[in-house]
C-alpha positions as YAML, in Angstrom:
chain: A
units: angstrom
residues:
- id: 1
  name: MET
  ca: [-30.08, 7.48, -42.69]
- id: 2
  name: SER
  ca: [-31.42, 10.11, -45.06]
- id: 3
  name: GLY
  ca: [-29.28, 12.76, -46.73]
- id: 4
  name: ALA
  ca: [-30.70, 15.52, -44.52]
- id: 5
  name: LEU
  ca: [-29.87, 13.61, -41.34]
- id: 6
  name: LYS
  ca: [-26.35, 12.89, -42.58]
- id: 7
  name: ALA
  ca: [-25.81, 16.55, -43.39]
- id: 8
  name: ARG
  ca: [-27.11, 17.56, -39.96]
- id: 9
  name: ALA
  ca: [-24.79, 15.04, -38.30]
- id: 10
  name: ARG
  ca: [-21.80, 16.37, -40.28]
- id: 11
  name: ARG
  ca: [-22.63, 19.95, -39.29]
- id: 12
  name: ARG
  ca: [-22.96, 18.91, -35.65]
- id: 13
  name: ASP
  ca: [-19.62, 17.10, -35.74]
- id: 14
  name: GLY
  ca: [-18.02, 20.12, -37.38]
- id: 15
  name: TRP
  ca: [-19.28, 22.50, -34.68]
- id: 16
  name: ILE
  ca: [-18.12, 20.11, -31.95]
- id: 17
  name: SER
  ca: [-14.67, 19.86, -33.53]
- id: 18
  name: LEU
  ca: [-14.51, 23.64, -33.84]
- id: 19
  name: ALA
  ca: [-15.45, 24.06, -30.18]
- id: 20
  name: LEU
  ca: [-12.82, 21.54, -29.07]
- id: 21
  name: LEU
  ca: [-10.05, 23.05, -31.20]
- id: 22
  name: PRO
  ca: [-9.09, 25.76, -28.63]
- id: 23
  name: LEU
  ca: [-8.89, 23.11, -25.90]
- id: 24
  name: ALA
  ca: [-6.64, 20.97, -28.11]
- id: 25
  name: LEU
  ca: [-4.37, 23.93, -28.84]
- id: 26
  name: LEU
  ca: [-4.26, 24.79, -25.13]
- id: 27
  name: TRP
  ca: [-3.21, 21.22, -24.33]
- id: 28
  name: LEU
  ca: [-0.59, 21.16, -27.09]
- id: 29
  name: ALA
  ca: [0.91, 24.56, -26.23]
- id: 30
  name: PRO
  ca: [3.18, 23.29, -23.37]
- id: 31
  name: LEU
  ca: [4.45, 20.44, -25.56]
- id: 32
  name: TYR
  ca: [5.18, 22.86, -28.39]
- id: 33
  name: LEU
  ca: [7.01, 25.28, -26.08]
- id: 34
  name: MET
  ca: [9.00, 22.39, -24.63]
- id: 35
  name: GLY
  ca: [10.13, 21.47, -28.12]
- id: 36
  name: VAL
  ca: [10.97, 25.09, -28.92]
- id: 37
  name: TYR
  ca: [13.02, 25.59, -25.76]
- id: 38
  name: ALA
  ca: [14.76, 22.25, -26.30]
- id: 39
  name: SER
  ca: [16.13, 23.63, -29.57]
- id: 40
  name: GLN
  ca: [17.29, 26.97, -28.15]
- id: 41
  name: SER
  ca: [20.35, 28.03, -26.21]
- id: 42
  name: ASP
  ca: [19.99, 29.23, -22.63]
- id: 43
  name: ALA
  ca: [20.77, 32.78, -23.73]
- id: 44
  name: ALA
  ca: [17.88, 32.71, -26.21]
- id: 45
  name: ILE
  ca: [15.48, 31.24, -23.66]
- id: 46
  name: PHE
  ca: [16.20, 33.98, -21.12]
- id: 47
  name: SER
  ca: [16.34, 36.79, -23.66]
- id: 48
  name: ALA
  ca: [13.77, 39.58, -23.68]
- id: 49
  name: ALA
  ca: [12.29, 38.29, -26.93]
- id: 50
  name: THR
  ca: [11.02, 34.85, -25.90]
- id: 51
  name: PRO
  ca: [11.53, 32.44, -28.84]
- id: 52
  name: LEU
  ca: [8.36, 30.96, -30.30]
- id: 53
  name: LEU
  ca: [9.94, 29.11, -33.23]
- id: 54
  name: PRO
  ca: [12.33, 26.12, -33.11]
- id: 55
  name: GLY
  ca: [16.05, 26.81, -33.22]
- id: 56
  name: GLY
  ca: [19.05, 24.70, -34.11]
- id: 57
  name: GLU
  ca: [20.48, 23.76, -30.70]
- id: 58
  name: PHE
  ca: [18.55, 20.55, -30.03]
- id: 59
  name: LEU
  ca: [21.41, 18.12, -30.65]
- id: 60
  name: ALA
  ca: [23.79, 20.33, -28.68]
- id: 61
  name: ASN
  ca: [21.37, 20.37, -25.75]
- id: 62
  name: VAL
  ca: [20.97, 16.59, -25.91]
- id: 63
  name: ALA
  ca: [24.75, 16.20, -25.89]
- id: 64
  name: ARG
  ca: [24.97, 18.57, -22.94]
- id: 65
  name: VAL
  ca: [22.39, 16.72, -20.82]
- id: 66
  name: THR
  ca: [24.12, 13.43, -21.69]
- id: 67
  name: GLU
  ca: [27.46, 14.81, -20.56]
- id: 68
  name: MET
  ca: [26.05, 16.29, -17.35]
- id: 69
  name: VAL
  ca: [24.12, 13.30, -15.96]
- id: 70
  name: GLY
  ca: [24.85, 10.33, -18.24]
- id: 71
  name: PHE
  ca: [21.41, 10.65, -19.81]
- id: 72
  name: ASP
  ca: [22.06, 7.97, -22.43]
- id: 73
  name: ARG
  ca: [22.63, 5.27, -19.78]
- id: 74
  name: ALA
  ca: [19.67, 6.54, -17.75]
- id: 75
  name: LEU
  ca: [17.46, 6.41, -20.84]
- id: 76
  name: LEU
  ca: [18.53, 2.82, -21.50]
- id: 77
  name: ASN
  ca: [17.71, 1.95, -17.89]
- id: 78
  name: SER
  ca: [14.24, 3.48, -18.29]
- id: 79
  name: VAL
  ca: [13.60, 1.50, -21.47]
- id: 80
  name: VAL
  ca: [14.66, -1.79, -19.87]
- id: 81
  name: VAL
  ca: [12.66, -1.15, -16.69]
- id: 82
  name: ALA
  ca: [9.51, 0.05, -18.47]
- id: 83
  name: VAL
  ca: [9.45, -2.79, -21.03]
- id: 84
  name: ILE
  ca: [10.08, -5.55, -18.48]
- id: 85
  name: TYR
  ca: [7.67, -4.03, -15.97]
- id: 86
  name: ALA
  ca: [4.87, -3.55, -18.50]
- id: 87
  name: GLY
  ca: [5.26, -7.10, -19.83]
- id: 88
  name: LEU
  ca: [5.48, -8.90, -16.49]
- id: 89
  name: SER
  ca: [2.85, -6.76, -14.77]
- id: 90
  name: THR
  ca: [0.41, -7.22, -17.67]
- id: 91
  name: LEU
  ca: [0.88, -11.00, -17.51]
- id: 92
  name: LEU
  ca: [0.46, -11.19, -13.72]
- id: 93
  name: THR
  ca: [-2.54, -8.86, -13.56]
- id: 94
  name: ALA
  ca: [-4.21, -10.66, -16.47]
- id: 95
  name: MET
  ca: [-3.75, -14.04, -14.78]
- id: 96
  name: ALA
  ca: [-5.07, -12.72, -11.47]
- id: 97
  name: GLY
  ca: [-8.02, -11.02, -13.16]
- id: 98
  name: TYR
  ca: [-8.86, -14.23, -15.03]
- id: 99
  name: ALA
  ca: [-8.73, -16.23, -11.80]
- id: 100
  name: PHE
  ca: [-11.08, -13.83, -10.00]
- id: 101
  name: ALA
  ca: [-13.45, -13.77, -12.97]
- id: 102
  name: ARG
  ca: [-13.61, -17.46, -13.90]
- id: 103
  name: TYR
  ca: [-12.69, -19.61, -10.89]
- id: 104
  name: ASP
  ca: [-14.27, -20.31, -7.53]
- id: 105
  name: PHE
  ca: [-11.74, -21.01, -4.78]
- id: 106
  name: VAL
  ca: [-11.55, -20.88, -1.00]
- id: 107
  name: GLY
  ca: [-11.15, -17.31, 0.27]
- id: 108
  name: LYS
  ca: [-12.03, -15.69, -3.05]
- id: 109
  name: ARG
  ca: [-14.32, -13.02, -1.59]
- id: 110
  name: PRO
  ca: [-12.05, -11.99, 1.32]
- id: 111
  name: LEU
  ca: [-9.04, -11.94, -1.00]
- id: 112
  name: PHE
  ca: [-10.87, -9.81, -3.53]
- id: 113
  name: GLY
  ca: [-11.99, -7.45, -0.76]
- id: 114
  name: LEU
  ca: [-8.39, -7.17, 0.42]
- id: 115
  name: LEU
  ca: [-7.32, -6.39, -3.12]
- id: 116
  name: VAL
  ca: [-9.86, -3.57, -3.36]
- id: 117
  name: ALA
  ca: [-8.84, -2.29, 0.08]
- id: 118
  name: THR
  ca: [-5.23, -1.88, -1.05]
- id: 119
  name: LEU
  ca: [-6.40, 0.83, -3.46]
- id: 120
  name: THR
  ca: [-7.32, 3.01, -0.49]
- id: 121
  name: VAL
  ca: [-3.85, 2.83, 1.11]
- id: 122
  name: PRO
  ca: [-1.70, 5.89, 0.26]
- id: 123
  name: TYR
  ca: [1.62, 5.03, -1.34]
- id: 124
  name: ALA
  ca: [3.42, 7.19, 1.21]
- id: 125
  name: VAL
  ca: [2.36, 4.75, 3.95]
- id: 126
  name: VAL
  ca: [4.15, 1.76, 2.41]
- id: 127
  name: ILE
  ca: [7.12, 3.32, 0.64]
- id: 128
  name: ILE
  ca: [9.43, 3.49, 3.70]
- id: 129
  name: PRO
  ca: [8.83, -0.13, 4.87]
- id: 130
  name: GLN
  ca: [9.15, -1.19, 1.24]
- id: 131
  name: TYR
  ca: [12.47, 0.64, 0.93]
- id: 132
  name: VAL
  ca: [13.81, -0.90, 4.15]
- id: 133
  name: LEU
  ca: [12.87, -4.38, 2.94]
- id: 134
  name: VAL
  ca: [14.32, -3.99, -0.54]
- id: 135
  name: ALA
  ca: [17.44, -1.92, 0.15]
- id: 136
  name: ARG
  ca: [18.50, -2.99, 3.63]
- id: 137
  name: ASP
  ca: [17.10, -6.49, 4.21]
- id: 138
  name: LEU
  ca: [17.39, -7.88, 0.68]
- id: 139
  name: GLY
  ca: [20.33, -5.74, -0.45]
- id: 140
  name: LEU
  ca: [18.84, -5.07, -3.89]
- id: 141
  name: ALA
  ca: [19.50, -1.33, -4.09]
- id: 142
  name: ASN
  ca: [20.76, -0.05, -7.46]
- id: 143
  name: THR
  ca: [19.50, -3.09, -9.37]
- id: 144
  name: TYR
  ca: [16.78, -3.55, -11.97]
- id: 145
  name: ALA
  ca: [14.96, -5.92, -9.62]
- id: 146
  name: ALA
  ca: [14.67, -3.22, -6.96]
- id: 147
  name: VAL
  ca: [12.96, -0.86, -9.40]
- id: 148
  name: ILE
  ca: [10.77, -3.42, -11.19]
- id: 149
  name: VAL
  ca: [9.60, -6.01, -8.66]
- id: 150
  name: PRO
  ca: [8.01, -4.04, -5.75]
- id: 151
  name: PRO
  ca: [5.35, -2.27, -7.87]
- id: 152
  name: LEU
  ca: [4.91, -5.28, -10.16]
- id: 153
  name: PHE
  ca: [1.50, -6.42, -8.92]
- id: 154
  name: ASN
  ca: [-1.00, -3.71, -9.87]
- id: 155
  name: ALA
  ca: [-4.34, -3.94, -8.05]
- id: 156
  name: LEU
  ca: [-6.10, -1.56, -10.42]
- id: 157
  name: GLY
  ca: [-4.92, -3.63, -13.37]
- id: 158
  name: VAL
  ca: [-6.32, -6.78, -11.74]
- id: 159
  name: LEU
  ca: [-9.73, -5.14, -11.34]
- id: 160
  name: PHE
  ca: [-9.63, -3.91, -14.93]
- id: 161
  name: MET
  ca: [-8.80, -7.36, -16.32]
- id: 162
  name: ARG
  ca: [-11.35, -9.05, -14.05]
- id: 163
  name: GLN
  ca: [-14.11, -6.92, -15.53]
- id: 164
  name: THR
  ca: [-12.80, -7.69, -19.00]
- id: 165
  name: PHE
  ca: [-12.76, -11.46, -18.49]
- id: 166
  name: VAL
  ca: [-16.20, -11.43, -16.85]
- id: 167
  name: SER
  ca: [-17.64, -10.20, -20.15]
- id: 168
  name: LEU
  ca: [-16.28, -13.19, -22.10]
- id: 169
  name: PRO
  ca: [-18.90, -15.78, -23.14]
- id: 170
  name: GLN
  ca: [-18.50, -18.82, -20.93]
- id: 171
  name: GLU
  ca: [-19.50, -21.07, -23.84]
- id: 172
  name: ILE
  ca: [-16.23, -20.34, -25.67]
- id: 173
  name: LEU
  ca: [-14.15, -21.45, -22.68]
- id: 174
  name: ASP
  ca: [-16.32, -24.53, -22.12]
- id: 175
  name: ALA
  ca: [-15.94, -25.50, -25.79]
- id: 176
  name: ALA
  ca: [-12.16, -25.35, -25.44]
- id: 177
  name: ARG
  ca: [-12.33, -27.58, -22.36]
- id: 178
  name: MET
  ca: [-14.49, -30.10, -24.22]
- id: 179
  name: ASP
  ca: [-11.84, -30.20, -26.94]
- id: 180
  name: GLY
  ca: [-9.30, -31.25, -24.33]
- id: 181
  name: ALA
  ca: [-7.48, -27.96, -23.81]
- id: 182
  name: GLY
  ca: [-5.88, -27.42, -20.41]
- id: 183
  name: GLU
  ca: [-6.43, -24.33, -18.31]
- id: 184
  name: PHE
  ca: [-3.15, -22.65, -19.26]
- id: 185
  name: ARG
  ca: [-3.79, -23.31, -22.93]
- id: 186
  name: ILE
  ca: [-7.30, -21.89, -22.63]
- id: 187
  name: PHE
  ca: [-5.94, -18.79, -20.94]
- id: 188
  name: PHE
  ca: [-3.10, -18.09, -23.38]
- id: 189
  name: LEU
  ca: [-4.66, -19.27, -26.65]
- id: 190
  name: VAL
  ca: [-8.37, -18.53, -26.12]
- id: 191
  name: ALA
  ca: [-8.97, -15.93, -23.43]
- id: 192
  name: LEU
  ca: [-6.04, -13.55, -24.05]
- id: 193
  name: PRO
  ca: [-6.57, -13.24, -27.84]
- id: 194
  name: LEU
  ca: [-10.21, -12.32, -27.19]
- id: 195
  name: VAL
  ca: [-9.23, -9.40, -24.94]
- id: 196
  name: ARG
  ca: [-6.40, -7.91, -27.02]
- id: 197
  name: PRO
  ca: [-7.84, -4.36, -26.90]
- id: 198
  name: SER
  ca: [-7.99, -4.41, -23.11]
- id: 199
  name: LEU
  ca: [-4.47, -5.86, -22.93]
- id: 200
  name: ALA
  ca: [-3.21, -3.07, -25.18]
- id: 201
  name: ALA
  ca: [-4.84, -0.47, -22.94]
- id: 202
  name: LEU
  ca: [-3.29, -2.08, -19.87]
- id: 203
  name: VAL
  ca: [0.16, -2.22, -21.50]
- id: 204
  name: ILE
  ca: [0.01, 1.51, -22.28]
- id: 205
  name: ILE
  ca: [-1.10, 2.40, -18.75]
- id: 206
  name: LEU
  ca: [1.56, 0.26, -17.08]
- id: 207
  name: PHE
  ca: [4.32, 1.36, -19.46]
- id: 208
  name: LEU
  ca: [3.57, 5.03, -18.85]
- id: 209
  name: ALA
  ca: [3.33, 4.46, -15.09]
- id: 210
  name: SER
  ca: [6.80, 2.90, -15.07]
- id: 211
  name: TRP
  ca: [8.26, 5.39, -17.54]
- id: 212
  name: ASN
  ca: [7.10, 8.37, -15.44]
- id: 213
  name: ASN
  ca: [7.86, 6.82, -12.05]
- id: 214
  name: TYR
  ca: [10.15, 9.12, -10.10]
- id: 215
  name: LEU
  ca: [9.91, 8.66, -6.34]
- id: 216
  name: TRP
  ca: [10.64, 4.93, -6.03]
- id: 217
  name: PRO
  ca: [13.62, 4.89, -8.47]
- id: 218
  name: LEU
  ca: [14.92, 8.00, -6.72]
- id: 219
  name: LEU
  ca: [15.09, 6.04, -3.44]
- id: 220
  name: VAL
  ca: [16.48, 2.69, -4.62]
- id: 221
  name: ALA
  ca: [18.62, 3.74, -7.59]
- id: 222
  name: THR
  ca: [21.09, 6.22, -6.14]
- id: 223
  name: GLU
  ca: [24.14, 5.31, -8.22]
- id: 224
  name: ALA
  ca: [24.60, 7.09, -11.53]
- id: 225
  name: SER
  ca: [24.74, 3.81, -13.46]
- id: 226
  name: ALA
  ca: [21.40, 2.64, -12.04]
- id: 227
  name: ARG
  ca: [19.33, 5.82, -12.32]
- id: 228
  name: THR
  ca: [16.34, 6.04, -14.62]
- id: 229
  name: ALA
  ca: [15.89, 8.96, -16.99]
- id: 230
  name: PRO
  ca: [13.41, 11.00, -14.88]
- id: 231
  name: VAL
  ca: [15.71, 10.73, -11.85]
- id: 232
  name: ALA
  ca: [18.76, 11.69, -13.91]
- id: 233
  name: LEU
  ca: [16.92, 14.64, -15.42]
- id: 234
  name: GLY
  ca: [15.80, 15.82, -12.00]
- id: 235
  name: GLY
  ca: [19.37, 15.56, -10.81]
- id: 236
  name: ILE
  ca: [20.33, 18.47, -13.07]
- id: 237
  name: LEU
  ca: [18.31, 20.86, -10.91]
- id: 238
  name: SER
  ca: [19.94, 19.72, -7.68]
- id: 239
  name: ALA
  ca: [23.42, 19.77, -9.24]
- id: 240
  name: SER
  ca: [23.11, 23.26, -10.71]
- id: 241
  name: SER
  ca: [24.61, 25.94, -8.47]
- id: 242
  name: GLY
  ca: [23.33, 28.85, -10.53]
- id: 243
  name: ILE
  ca: [20.63, 29.16, -13.16]
- id: 244
  name: PRO
  ca: [19.64, 25.66, -14.35]
- id: 245
  name: PRO
  ca: [20.45, 24.83, -17.98]
- id: 246
  name: TRP
  ca: [16.86, 24.88, -19.17]
- id: 247
  name: GLY
  ca: [17.78, 24.16, -22.76]
- id: 248
  name: ALA
  ca: [19.36, 20.86, -21.74]
- id: 249
  name: ILE
  ca: [16.49, 20.08, -19.36]
- id: 250
  name: MET
  ca: [13.88, 20.71, -22.06]
- id: 251
  name: ALA
  ca: [15.86, 18.57, -24.51]
- id: 252
  name: GLY
  ca: [15.91, 15.69, -22.02]
- id: 253
  name: ALA
  ca: [12.19, 16.13, -21.35]
- id: 254
  name: SER
  ca: [11.49, 16.07, -25.09]
- id: 255
  name: VAL
  ca: [13.44, 12.83, -25.49]
- id: 256
  name: LEU
  ca: [11.48, 11.36, -22.58]
- id: 257
  name: THR
  ca: [8.19, 12.35, -24.17]
- id: 258
  name: LEU
  ca: [8.83, 10.73, -27.56]
- id: 259
  name: PRO
  ca: [8.58, 7.05, -26.44]
- id: 260
  name: MET
  ca: [5.29, 7.75, -24.66]
- id: 261
  name: ILE
  ca: [3.81, 9.30, -27.79]
- id: 262
  name: ALA
  ca: [5.14, 6.45, -29.94]
- id: 263
  name: VAL
  ca: [3.66, 3.74, -27.70]
- id: 264
  name: PHE
  ca: [0.29, 5.48, -27.60]
- id: 265
  name: LEU
  ca: [0.14, 6.05, -31.37]
- id: 266
  name: PHE
  ca: [1.17, 2.44, -32.05]
- id: 267
  name: LEU
  ca: [-1.56, 1.03, -29.79]
- id: 268
  name: GLN
  ca: [-4.08, 3.88, -30.07]
- id: 269
  name: ARG
  ca: [-6.80, 1.90, -31.84]
- id: 270
  name: HIS
  ca: [-6.63, -0.95, -29.33]
- id: 271
  name: PHE
  ca: [-6.35, 1.48, -26.42]
- id: 272
  name: VAL
  ca: [-9.55, 3.35, -27.27]
- id: 273
  name: SER
  ca: [-11.55, 0.17, -27.92]
- id: 274
  name: GLY
  ca: [-10.14, -1.43, -24.76]
- id: 275
  name: ILE
  ca: [-11.07, 1.52, -22.53]
- id: 276
  name: THR
  ca: [-14.61, 1.68, -23.96]
- id: 277
  name: ALA
  ca: [-15.18, -2.10, -24.02]
- id: 278
  name: GLY
  ca: [-16.73, -2.15, -20.56]
- id: 279
  name: ALA
  ca: [-19.31, 0.48, -21.53]
- id: 280
  name: VAL
  ca: [-20.82, -1.67, -24.31]
- id: 281
  name: LYS
  ca: [-22.89, -4.74, -23.62]
...
C-alpha cells in the first residue's frame, strides 16, 4: 500500500472514530453516573445540585447494602452459580454441537429440528411447569442445583458451536483417528483447542446470562442464604417502606458490574475473533 493510500486510510479511520465518540460517551454516561451515585450519600443524590463527580461514600454504601440484604453472601452465590453454569453449559453445548456437526446418527435431522424449534418457545411458557418440577416434585428449591441445572442446556449455544465445528477441516480429525486417538481424545485434545476463540465467546455469553439472570433465581431461591446478587439487590426496593436507598442500590449495582467487565476484558481478544469467525471463510 502506497503512502498516499495509508494516509487516506488513517484519515478515514480518524473521522470514523470521531463520529463514534459521541455514541461511546452516550453509552458510558449511565455507567459513569452509576459510579458517581454509588459514591454519594442519599442526601447528596436527592439534593438540588445533582452530583456529577465521585464522592467518598462508596465503601459506606457497600457496607449498607451488605447489612440490609446480606449482599456478600448473595454475591458469593452468584459467583458460584455463574462459574459452574458457564463451565458445564459450555462443555455440554460444545459436545452437542460437535455431535451435530461431525456425526451421523439415527434421528439427527428431527432432533436438530426440535432443537431449533425450542428457540421459538417463549420462556414464560415453560417457567411455571419447570418451577413445579424443580421445587415441588424434586424438592430442590433454595439449592445451587435448582438455579444451575434447569437452564444448563443452551440451544443457541449448541447452534453456535455446531457452526464452529462444521468449519474445521475434516482432514485434521481423520489424521488423529489414523494415529489411534479415540473420539473423546480427538474432541478434547484436537477439536476444542482449534476453536478456543469460539469457546471464549460462548463462555462470556453464558457467564453473563447466568450473572444477570433474575426471574428464575427469584422463583427457586427464596431464602436469604440462597439468593443470588441480582435478586438480593432487587429485594431492597420491595423492603423499603419509604424512599429507596439509592446510594446503596447503586453501590451494589456497581459491584455487580465489575465482574462482567473483568471477564469481558480478560477474554476480549478471543471474544471478538470468535464472534467474527463464522463470517470469514
